[in-house]
PDB file of C-alpha atoms in Angstrom:
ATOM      1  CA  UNK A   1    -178.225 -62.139  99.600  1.00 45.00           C
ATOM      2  CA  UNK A   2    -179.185 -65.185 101.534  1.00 43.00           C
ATOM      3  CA  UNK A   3    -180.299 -64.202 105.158  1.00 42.00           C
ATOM      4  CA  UNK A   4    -180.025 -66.572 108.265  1.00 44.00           C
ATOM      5  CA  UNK A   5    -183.271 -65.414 109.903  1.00 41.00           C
ATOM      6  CA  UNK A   6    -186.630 -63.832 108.597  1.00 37.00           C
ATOM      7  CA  UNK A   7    -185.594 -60.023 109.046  1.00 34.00           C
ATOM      8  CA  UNK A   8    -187.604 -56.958 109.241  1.00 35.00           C
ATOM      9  CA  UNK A   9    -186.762 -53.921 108.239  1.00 34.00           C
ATOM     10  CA  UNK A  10    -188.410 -50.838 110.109  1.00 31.00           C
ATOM     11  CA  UNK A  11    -188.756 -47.072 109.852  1.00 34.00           C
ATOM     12  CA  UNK A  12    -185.656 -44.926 110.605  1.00 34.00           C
ATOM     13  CA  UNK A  13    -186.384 -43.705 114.455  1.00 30.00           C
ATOM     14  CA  UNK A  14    -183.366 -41.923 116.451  1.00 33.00           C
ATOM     15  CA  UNK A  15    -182.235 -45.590 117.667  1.00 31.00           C
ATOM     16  CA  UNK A  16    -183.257 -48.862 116.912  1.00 32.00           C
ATOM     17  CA  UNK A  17    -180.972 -52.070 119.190  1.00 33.00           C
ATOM     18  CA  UNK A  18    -182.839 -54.292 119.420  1.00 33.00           C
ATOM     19  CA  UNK A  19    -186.588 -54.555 122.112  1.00 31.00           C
ATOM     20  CA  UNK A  20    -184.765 -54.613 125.210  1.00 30.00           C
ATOM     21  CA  UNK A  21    -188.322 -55.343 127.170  1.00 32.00           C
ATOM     22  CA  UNK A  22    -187.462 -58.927 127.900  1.00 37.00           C
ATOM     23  CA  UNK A  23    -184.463 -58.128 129.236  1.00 35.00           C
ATOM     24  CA  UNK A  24    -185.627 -55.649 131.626  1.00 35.00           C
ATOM     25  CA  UNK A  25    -187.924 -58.062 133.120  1.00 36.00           C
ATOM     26  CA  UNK A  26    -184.764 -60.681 133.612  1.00 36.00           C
ATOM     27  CA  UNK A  27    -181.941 -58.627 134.276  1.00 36.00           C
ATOM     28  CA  UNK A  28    -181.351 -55.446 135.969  1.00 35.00           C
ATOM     29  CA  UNK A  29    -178.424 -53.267 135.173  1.00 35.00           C
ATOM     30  CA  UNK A  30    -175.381 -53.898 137.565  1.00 34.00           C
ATOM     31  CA  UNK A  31    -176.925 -56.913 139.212  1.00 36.00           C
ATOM     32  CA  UNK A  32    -175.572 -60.644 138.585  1.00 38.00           C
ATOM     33  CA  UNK A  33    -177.422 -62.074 135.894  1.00 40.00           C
ATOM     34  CA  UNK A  34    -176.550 -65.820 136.841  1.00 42.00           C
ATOM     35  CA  UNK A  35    -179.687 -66.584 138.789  1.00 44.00           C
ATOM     36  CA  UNK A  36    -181.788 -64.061 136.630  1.00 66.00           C
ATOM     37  CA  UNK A  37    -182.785 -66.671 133.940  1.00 76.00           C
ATOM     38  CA  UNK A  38    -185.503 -69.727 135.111  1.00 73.00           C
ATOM     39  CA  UNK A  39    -184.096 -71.315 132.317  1.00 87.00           C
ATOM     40  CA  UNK A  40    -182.818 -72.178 129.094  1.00 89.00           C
ATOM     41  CA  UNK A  41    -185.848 -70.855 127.193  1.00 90.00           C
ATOM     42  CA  UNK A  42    -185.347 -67.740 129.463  1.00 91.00           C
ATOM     43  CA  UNK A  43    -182.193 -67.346 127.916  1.00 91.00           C
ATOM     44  CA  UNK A  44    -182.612 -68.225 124.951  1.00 90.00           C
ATOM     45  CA  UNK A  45    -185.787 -66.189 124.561  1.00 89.00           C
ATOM     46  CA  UNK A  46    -183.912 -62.913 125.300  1.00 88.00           C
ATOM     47  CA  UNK A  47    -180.997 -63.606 123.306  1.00 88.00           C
ATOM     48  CA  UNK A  48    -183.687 -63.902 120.098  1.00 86.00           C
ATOM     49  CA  UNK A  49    -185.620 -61.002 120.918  1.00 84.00           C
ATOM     50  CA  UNK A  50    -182.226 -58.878 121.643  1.00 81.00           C
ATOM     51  CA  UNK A  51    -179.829 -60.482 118.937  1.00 83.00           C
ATOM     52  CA  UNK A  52    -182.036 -62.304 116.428  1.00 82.00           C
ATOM     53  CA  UNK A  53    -179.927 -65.859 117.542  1.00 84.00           C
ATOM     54  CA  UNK A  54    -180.186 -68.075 120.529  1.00 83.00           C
ATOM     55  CA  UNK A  55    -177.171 -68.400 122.842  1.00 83.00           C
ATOM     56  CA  UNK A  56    -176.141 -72.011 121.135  1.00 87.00           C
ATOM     57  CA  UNK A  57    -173.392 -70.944 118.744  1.00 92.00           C
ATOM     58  CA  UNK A  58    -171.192 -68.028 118.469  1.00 95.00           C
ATOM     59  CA  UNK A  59    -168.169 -66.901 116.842  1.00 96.00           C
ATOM     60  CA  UNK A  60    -165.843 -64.041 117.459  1.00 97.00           C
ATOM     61  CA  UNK A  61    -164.550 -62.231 114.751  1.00 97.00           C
ATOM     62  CA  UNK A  62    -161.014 -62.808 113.934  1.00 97.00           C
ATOM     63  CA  UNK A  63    -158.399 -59.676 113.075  1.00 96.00           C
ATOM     64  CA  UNK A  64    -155.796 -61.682 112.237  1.00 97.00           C
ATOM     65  CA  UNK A  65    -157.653 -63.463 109.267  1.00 97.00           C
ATOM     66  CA  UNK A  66    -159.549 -60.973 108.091  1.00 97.00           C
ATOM     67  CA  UNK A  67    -158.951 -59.349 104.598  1.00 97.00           C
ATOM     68  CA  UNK A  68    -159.332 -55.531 104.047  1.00 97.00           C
ATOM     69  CA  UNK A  69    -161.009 -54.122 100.686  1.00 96.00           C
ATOM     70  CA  UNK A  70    -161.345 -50.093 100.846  1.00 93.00           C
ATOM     71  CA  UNK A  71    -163.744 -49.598 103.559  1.00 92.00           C
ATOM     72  CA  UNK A  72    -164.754 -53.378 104.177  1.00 96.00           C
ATOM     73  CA  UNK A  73    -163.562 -55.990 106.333  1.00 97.00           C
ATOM     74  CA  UNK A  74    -163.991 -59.395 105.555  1.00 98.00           C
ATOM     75  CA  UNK A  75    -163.990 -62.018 108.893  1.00 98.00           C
ATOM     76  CA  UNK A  76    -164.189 -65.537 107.051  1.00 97.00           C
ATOM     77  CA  UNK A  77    -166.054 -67.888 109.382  1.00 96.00           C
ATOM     78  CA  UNK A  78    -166.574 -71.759 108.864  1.00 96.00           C
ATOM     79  CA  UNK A  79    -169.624 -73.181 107.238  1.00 95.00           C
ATOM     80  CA  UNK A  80    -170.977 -74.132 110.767  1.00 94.00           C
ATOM     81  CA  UNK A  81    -171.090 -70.706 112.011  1.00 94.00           C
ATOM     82  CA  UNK A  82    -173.794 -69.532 109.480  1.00 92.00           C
ATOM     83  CA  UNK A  83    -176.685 -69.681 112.091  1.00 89.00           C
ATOM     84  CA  UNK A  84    -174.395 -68.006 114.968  1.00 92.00           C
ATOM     85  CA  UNK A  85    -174.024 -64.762 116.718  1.00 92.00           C
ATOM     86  CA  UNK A  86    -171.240 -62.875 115.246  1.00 93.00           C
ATOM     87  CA  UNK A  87    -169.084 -60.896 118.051  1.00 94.00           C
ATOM     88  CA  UNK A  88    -167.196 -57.921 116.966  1.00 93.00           C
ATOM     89  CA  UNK A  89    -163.123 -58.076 117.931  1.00 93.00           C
ATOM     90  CA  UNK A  90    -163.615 -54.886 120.568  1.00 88.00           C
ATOM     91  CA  UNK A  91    -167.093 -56.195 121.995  1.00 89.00           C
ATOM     92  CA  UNK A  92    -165.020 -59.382 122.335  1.00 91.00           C
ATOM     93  CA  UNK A  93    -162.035 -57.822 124.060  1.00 89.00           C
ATOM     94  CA  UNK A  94    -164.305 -55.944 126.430  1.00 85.00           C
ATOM     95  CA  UNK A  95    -165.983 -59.341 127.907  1.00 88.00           C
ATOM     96  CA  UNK A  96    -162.416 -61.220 127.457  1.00 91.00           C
ATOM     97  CA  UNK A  97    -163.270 -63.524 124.702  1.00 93.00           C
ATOM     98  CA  UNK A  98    -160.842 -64.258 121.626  1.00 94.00           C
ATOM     99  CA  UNK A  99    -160.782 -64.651 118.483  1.00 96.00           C
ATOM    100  CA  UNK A 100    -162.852 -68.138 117.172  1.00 96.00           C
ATOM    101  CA  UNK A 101    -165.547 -70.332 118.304  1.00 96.00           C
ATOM    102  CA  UNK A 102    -166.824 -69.838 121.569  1.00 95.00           C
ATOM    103  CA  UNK A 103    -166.962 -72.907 123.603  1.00 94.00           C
ATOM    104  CA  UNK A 104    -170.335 -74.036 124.415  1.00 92.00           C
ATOM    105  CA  UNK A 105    -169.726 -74.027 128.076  1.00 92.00           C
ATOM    106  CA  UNK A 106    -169.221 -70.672 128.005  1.00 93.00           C
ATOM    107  CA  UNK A 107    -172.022 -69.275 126.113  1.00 93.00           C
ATOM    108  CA  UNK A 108    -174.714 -69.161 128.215  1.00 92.00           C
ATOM    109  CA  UNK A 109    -172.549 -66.599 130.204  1.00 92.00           C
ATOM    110  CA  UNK A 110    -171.442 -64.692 127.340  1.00 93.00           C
ATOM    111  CA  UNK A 111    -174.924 -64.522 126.268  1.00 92.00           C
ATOM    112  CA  UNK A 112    -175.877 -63.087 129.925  1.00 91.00           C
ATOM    113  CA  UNK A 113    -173.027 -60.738 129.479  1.00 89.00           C
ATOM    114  CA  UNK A 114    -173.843 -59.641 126.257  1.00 89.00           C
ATOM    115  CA  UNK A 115    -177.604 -58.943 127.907  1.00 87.00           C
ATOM    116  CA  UNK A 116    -176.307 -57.789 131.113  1.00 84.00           C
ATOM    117  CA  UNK A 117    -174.783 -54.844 128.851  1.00 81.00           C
ATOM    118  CA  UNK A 118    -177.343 -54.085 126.572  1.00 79.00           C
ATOM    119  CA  UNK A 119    -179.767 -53.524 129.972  1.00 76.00           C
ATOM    120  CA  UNK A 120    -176.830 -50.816 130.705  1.00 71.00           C
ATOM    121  CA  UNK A 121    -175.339 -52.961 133.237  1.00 73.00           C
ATOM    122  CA  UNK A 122    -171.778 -54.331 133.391  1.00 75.00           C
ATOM    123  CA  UNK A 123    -170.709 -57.880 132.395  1.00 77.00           C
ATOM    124  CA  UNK A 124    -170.988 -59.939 135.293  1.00 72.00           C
ATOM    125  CA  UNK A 125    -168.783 -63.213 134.409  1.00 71.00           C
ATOM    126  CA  UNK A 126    -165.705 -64.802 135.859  1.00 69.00           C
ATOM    127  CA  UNK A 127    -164.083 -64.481 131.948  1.00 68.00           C
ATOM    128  CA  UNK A 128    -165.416 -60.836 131.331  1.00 65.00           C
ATOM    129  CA  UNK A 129    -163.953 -59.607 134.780  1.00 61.00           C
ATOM    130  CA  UNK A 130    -160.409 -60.197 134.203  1.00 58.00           C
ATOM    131  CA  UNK A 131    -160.898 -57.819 131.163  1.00 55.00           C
ATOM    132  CA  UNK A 132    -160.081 -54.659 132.467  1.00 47.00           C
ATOM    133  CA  UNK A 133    -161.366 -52.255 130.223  1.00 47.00           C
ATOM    134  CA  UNK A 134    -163.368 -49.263 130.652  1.00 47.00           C
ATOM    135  CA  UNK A 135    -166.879 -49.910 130.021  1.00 51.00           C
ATOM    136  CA  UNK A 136    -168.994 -47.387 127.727  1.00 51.00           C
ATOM    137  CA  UNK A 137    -171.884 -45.710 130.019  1.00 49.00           C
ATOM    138  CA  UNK A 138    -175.166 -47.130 129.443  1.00 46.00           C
ATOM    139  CA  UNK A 139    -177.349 -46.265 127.374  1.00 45.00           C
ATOM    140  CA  UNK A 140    -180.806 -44.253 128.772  1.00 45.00           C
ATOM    141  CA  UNK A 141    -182.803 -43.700 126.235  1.00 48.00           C
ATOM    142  CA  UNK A 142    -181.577 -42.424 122.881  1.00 56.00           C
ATOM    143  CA  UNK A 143    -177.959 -42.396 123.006  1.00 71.00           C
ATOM    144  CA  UNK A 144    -176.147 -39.039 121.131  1.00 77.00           C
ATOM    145  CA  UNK A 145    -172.550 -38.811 121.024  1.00 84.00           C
ATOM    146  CA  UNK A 146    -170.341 -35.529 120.343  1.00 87.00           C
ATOM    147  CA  UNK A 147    -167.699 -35.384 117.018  1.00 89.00           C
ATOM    148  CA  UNK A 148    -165.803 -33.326 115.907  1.00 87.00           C
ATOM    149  CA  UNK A 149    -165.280 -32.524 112.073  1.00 86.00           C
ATOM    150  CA  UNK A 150    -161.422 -31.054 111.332  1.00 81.00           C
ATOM    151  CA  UNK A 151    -160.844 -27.876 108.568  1.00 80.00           C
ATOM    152  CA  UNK A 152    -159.869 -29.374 105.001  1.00 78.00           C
ATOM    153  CA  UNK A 153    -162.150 -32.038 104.000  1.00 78.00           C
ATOM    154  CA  UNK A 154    -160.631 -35.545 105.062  1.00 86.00           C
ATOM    155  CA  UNK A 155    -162.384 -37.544 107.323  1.00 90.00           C
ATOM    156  CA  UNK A 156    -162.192 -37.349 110.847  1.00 91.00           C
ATOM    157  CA  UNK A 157    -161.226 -40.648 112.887  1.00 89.00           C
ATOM    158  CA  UNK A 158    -163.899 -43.508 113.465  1.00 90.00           C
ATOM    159  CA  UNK A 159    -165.459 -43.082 117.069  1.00 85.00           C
ATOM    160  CA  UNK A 160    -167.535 -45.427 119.068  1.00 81.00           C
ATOM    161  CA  UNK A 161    -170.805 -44.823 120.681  1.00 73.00           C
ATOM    162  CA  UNK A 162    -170.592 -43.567 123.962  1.00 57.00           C
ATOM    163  CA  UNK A 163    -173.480 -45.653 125.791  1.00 60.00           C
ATOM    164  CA  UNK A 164    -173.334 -49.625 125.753  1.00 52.00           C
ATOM    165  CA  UNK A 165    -175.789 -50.515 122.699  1.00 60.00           C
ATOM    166  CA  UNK A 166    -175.156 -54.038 121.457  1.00 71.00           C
ATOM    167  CA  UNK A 167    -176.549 -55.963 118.973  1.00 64.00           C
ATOM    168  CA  UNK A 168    -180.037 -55.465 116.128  1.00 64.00           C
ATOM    169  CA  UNK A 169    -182.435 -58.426 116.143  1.00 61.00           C
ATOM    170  CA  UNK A 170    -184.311 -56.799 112.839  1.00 68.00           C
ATOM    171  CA  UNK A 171    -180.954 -56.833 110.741  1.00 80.00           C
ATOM    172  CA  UNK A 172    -180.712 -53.090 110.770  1.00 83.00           C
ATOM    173  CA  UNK A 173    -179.008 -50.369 112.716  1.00 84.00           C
ATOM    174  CA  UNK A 174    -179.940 -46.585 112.347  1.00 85.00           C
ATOM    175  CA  UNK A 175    -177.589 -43.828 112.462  1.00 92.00           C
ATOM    176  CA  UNK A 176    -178.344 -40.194 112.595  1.00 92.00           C
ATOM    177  CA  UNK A 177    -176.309 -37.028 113.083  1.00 93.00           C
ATOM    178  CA  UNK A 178    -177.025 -33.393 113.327  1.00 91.00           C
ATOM    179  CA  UNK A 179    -174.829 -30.740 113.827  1.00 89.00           C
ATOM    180  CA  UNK A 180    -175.199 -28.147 116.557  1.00 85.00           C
ATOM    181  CA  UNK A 181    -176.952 -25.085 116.086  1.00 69.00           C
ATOM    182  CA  UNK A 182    -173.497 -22.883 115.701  1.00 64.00           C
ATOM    183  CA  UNK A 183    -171.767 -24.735 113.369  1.00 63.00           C
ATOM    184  CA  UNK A 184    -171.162 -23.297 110.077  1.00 67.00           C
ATOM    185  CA  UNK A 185    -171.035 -25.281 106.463  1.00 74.00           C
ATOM    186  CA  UNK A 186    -171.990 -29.046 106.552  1.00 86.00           C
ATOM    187  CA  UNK A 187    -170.821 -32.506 107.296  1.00 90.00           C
ATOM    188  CA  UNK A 188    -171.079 -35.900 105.558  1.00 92.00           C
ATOM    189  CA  UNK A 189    -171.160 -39.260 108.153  1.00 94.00           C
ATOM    190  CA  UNK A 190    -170.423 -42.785 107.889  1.00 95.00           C
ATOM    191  CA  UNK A 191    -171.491 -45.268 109.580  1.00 95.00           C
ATOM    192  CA  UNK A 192    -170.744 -49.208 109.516  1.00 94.00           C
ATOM    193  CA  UNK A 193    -172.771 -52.155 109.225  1.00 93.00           C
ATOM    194  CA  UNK A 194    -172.691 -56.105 109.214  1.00 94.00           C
ATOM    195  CA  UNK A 195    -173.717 -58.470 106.606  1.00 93.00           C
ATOM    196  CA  UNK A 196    -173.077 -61.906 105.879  1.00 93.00           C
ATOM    197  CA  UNK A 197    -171.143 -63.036 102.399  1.00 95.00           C
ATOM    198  CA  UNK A 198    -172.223 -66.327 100.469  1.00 96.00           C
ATOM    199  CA  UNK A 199    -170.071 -67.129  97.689  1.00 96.00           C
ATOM    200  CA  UNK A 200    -172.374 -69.705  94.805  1.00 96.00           C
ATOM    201  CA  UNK A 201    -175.035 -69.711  97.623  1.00 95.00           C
ATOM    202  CA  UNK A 202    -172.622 -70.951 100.424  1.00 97.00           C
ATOM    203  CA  UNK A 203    -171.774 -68.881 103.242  1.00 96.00           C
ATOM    204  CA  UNK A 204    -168.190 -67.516 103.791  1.00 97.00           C
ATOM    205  CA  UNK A 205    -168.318 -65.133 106.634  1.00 96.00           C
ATOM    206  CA  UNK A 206    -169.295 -61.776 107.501  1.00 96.00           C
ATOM    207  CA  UNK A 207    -168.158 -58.394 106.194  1.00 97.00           C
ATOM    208  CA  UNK A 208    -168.154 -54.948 108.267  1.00 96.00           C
ATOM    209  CA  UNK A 209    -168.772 -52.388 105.607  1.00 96.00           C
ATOM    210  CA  UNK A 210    -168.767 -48.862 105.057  1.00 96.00           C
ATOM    211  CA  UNK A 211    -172.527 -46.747 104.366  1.00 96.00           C
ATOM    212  CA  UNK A 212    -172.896 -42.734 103.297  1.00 96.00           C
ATOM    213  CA  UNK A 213    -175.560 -41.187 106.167  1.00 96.00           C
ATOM    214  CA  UNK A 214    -175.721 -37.947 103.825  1.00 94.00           C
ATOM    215  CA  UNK A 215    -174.199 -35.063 103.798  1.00 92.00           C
ATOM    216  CA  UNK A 216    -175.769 -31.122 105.372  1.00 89.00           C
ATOM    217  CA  UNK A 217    -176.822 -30.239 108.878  1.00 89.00           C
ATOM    218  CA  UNK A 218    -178.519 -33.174 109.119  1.00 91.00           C
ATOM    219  CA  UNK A 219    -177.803 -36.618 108.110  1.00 93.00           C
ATOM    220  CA  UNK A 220    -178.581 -40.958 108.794  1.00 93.00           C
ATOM    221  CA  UNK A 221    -179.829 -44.037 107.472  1.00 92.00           C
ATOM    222  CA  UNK A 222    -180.818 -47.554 107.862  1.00 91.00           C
ATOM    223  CA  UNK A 223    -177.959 -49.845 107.103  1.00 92.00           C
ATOM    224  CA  UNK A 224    -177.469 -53.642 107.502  1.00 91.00           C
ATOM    225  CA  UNK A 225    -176.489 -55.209 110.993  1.00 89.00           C
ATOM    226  CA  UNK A 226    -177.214 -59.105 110.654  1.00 87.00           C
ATOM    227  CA  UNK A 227    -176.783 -61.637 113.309  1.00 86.00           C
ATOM    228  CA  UNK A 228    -174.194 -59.270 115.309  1.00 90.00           C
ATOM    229  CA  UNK A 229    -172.945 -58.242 118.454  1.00 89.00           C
ATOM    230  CA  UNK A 230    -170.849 -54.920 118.543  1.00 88.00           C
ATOM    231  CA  UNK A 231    -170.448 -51.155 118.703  1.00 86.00           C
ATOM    232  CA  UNK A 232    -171.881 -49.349 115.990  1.00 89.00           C
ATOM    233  CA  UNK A 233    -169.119 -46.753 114.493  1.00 92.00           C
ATOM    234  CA  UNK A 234    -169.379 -43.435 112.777  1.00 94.00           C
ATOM    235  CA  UNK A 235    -166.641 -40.657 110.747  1.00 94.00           C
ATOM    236  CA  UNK A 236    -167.058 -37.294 109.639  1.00 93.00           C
ATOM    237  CA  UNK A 237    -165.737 -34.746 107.299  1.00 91.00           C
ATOM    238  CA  UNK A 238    -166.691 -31.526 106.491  1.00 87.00           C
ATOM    239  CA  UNK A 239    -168.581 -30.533 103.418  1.00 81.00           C
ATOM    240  CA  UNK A 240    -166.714 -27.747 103.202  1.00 78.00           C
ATOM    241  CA  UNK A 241    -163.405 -27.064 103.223  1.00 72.00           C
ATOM    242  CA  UNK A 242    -162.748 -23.826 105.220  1.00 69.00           C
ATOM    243  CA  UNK A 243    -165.147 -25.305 107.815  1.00 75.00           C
ATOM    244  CA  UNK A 244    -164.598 -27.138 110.684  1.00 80.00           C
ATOM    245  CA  UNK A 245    -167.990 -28.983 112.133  1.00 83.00           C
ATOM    246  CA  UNK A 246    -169.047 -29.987 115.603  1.00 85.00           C
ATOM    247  CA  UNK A 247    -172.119 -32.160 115.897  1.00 89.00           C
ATOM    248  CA  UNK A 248    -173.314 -35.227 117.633  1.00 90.00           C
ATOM    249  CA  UNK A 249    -174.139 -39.258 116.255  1.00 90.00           C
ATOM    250  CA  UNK A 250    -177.119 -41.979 117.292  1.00 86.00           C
TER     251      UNK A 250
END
């Protein structure tokens, strides 16, 4: 697989989204970011060190032209989006962008958005505003989520993280789940990861798919998360079939 940007793979820790130091210094949560950045470079500098890209070029993912395999989703993107950020559809919805290019006027804002909520702040455009969604609670350290596995063995529905962690600039994202000390039997997670498609060596688009965490008490992994802004996602079902499993998901 061809990758846009030199990536670095890292040891499985409890969660891994990306150095958020940078941003700390130039944005604090729930305070406009629009006269946080000195410049450019500012910018541009956090959005590498957050997201692996700059804020030039970036494409939202597009439902409507996507192509489902199984567990995958294929988002075919135009040659000249190779080198871009990649915005997943409900990240999108959430700072009222759709589907397609976004225009270059309006991504240095996204790109202070996108910040703005990694730093567990809210998005603080004009665009994002008129989006009224509920906004996941940031993220304060490691971020654990509750789920629930039903009785009989199918797989429980995909849930989001519950704290506002966006984006991987080392091309991986690390999931982890454990079950809580009363539960009987076992569980086996998914989680879902981004990676790019080439097709002869020329890119195509990008492709959400599907990874096994494990199955037991205790489960997680490193998977793939190149070039992309979104919510990580994880399902459950029980390893046994007479059990149902509560736990909780990084």
């Amino acid at each position: 697989m061809k990758l846009r940007r030199s990536l670095t793979s890292i040891a499985c820790v409890p969660l891994i989204l990306g150095v958020l130091t940078p941003v700390a210094a130039l944005a604090a949560p729930h305070e406009s970011s629009s006269s946080t950045y000195v410049n450019q470079a500012a910018l541009d500098s956090a959005m590498v060190e957050n997201f692996g890209v700059s804020s030039e070029k970036m494409f939202v993912m597009d439902p409507a032209t996507s192509k489902v395999s199984g567990d995958e989703v294929f988002y075919p993107m135009p040659l000249e989006a190779e080198d871009a950020l990649f915005i997943a559809p409900d990240l999108a919805s959430d700072i009222g962008l759709t589907p397609g290019e976004v225009p270059v006027k309006e991504t240095n804002e996204v790109a202070k958005d996108l910040l703005a909520i990694k730093a567990g702040g809210s998005p603080q455009s004009k665009r994002s505003a008129s989006a009224a969604i509920a906004k996941p609670a940031a993220a304060k350290g490691a971020c654990w989520t509750g789920f629930y596995t039903p009785v009989g063995g199918g797989w429980s529905k995909w849930g989001n993280r519950s704290c506002s962690q966006i984006g991987n600039k080392v091309g991986r994202q690390v999931y982890n789940f454990q079950l809580i000390y009363t539960s009987d039997g076992g569980a086996c997670g998914e989680g879902i990861g981004y990676v790019s498609k080439y097709t002869n060596g020329v890119f195509k688009g990008v492709t959400k798919k599907t990874y096994g965490l494990g199955c037991g008490k205790t489960g997680g992994r490193n998977v793939p998360w190149e070039n992309s802004a979104g919510y990580p996602q994880f399902r459950s079902k029980s390893a046994y079939l007479g059990f149902g499993t509560y736990g909780t998901w990084s």
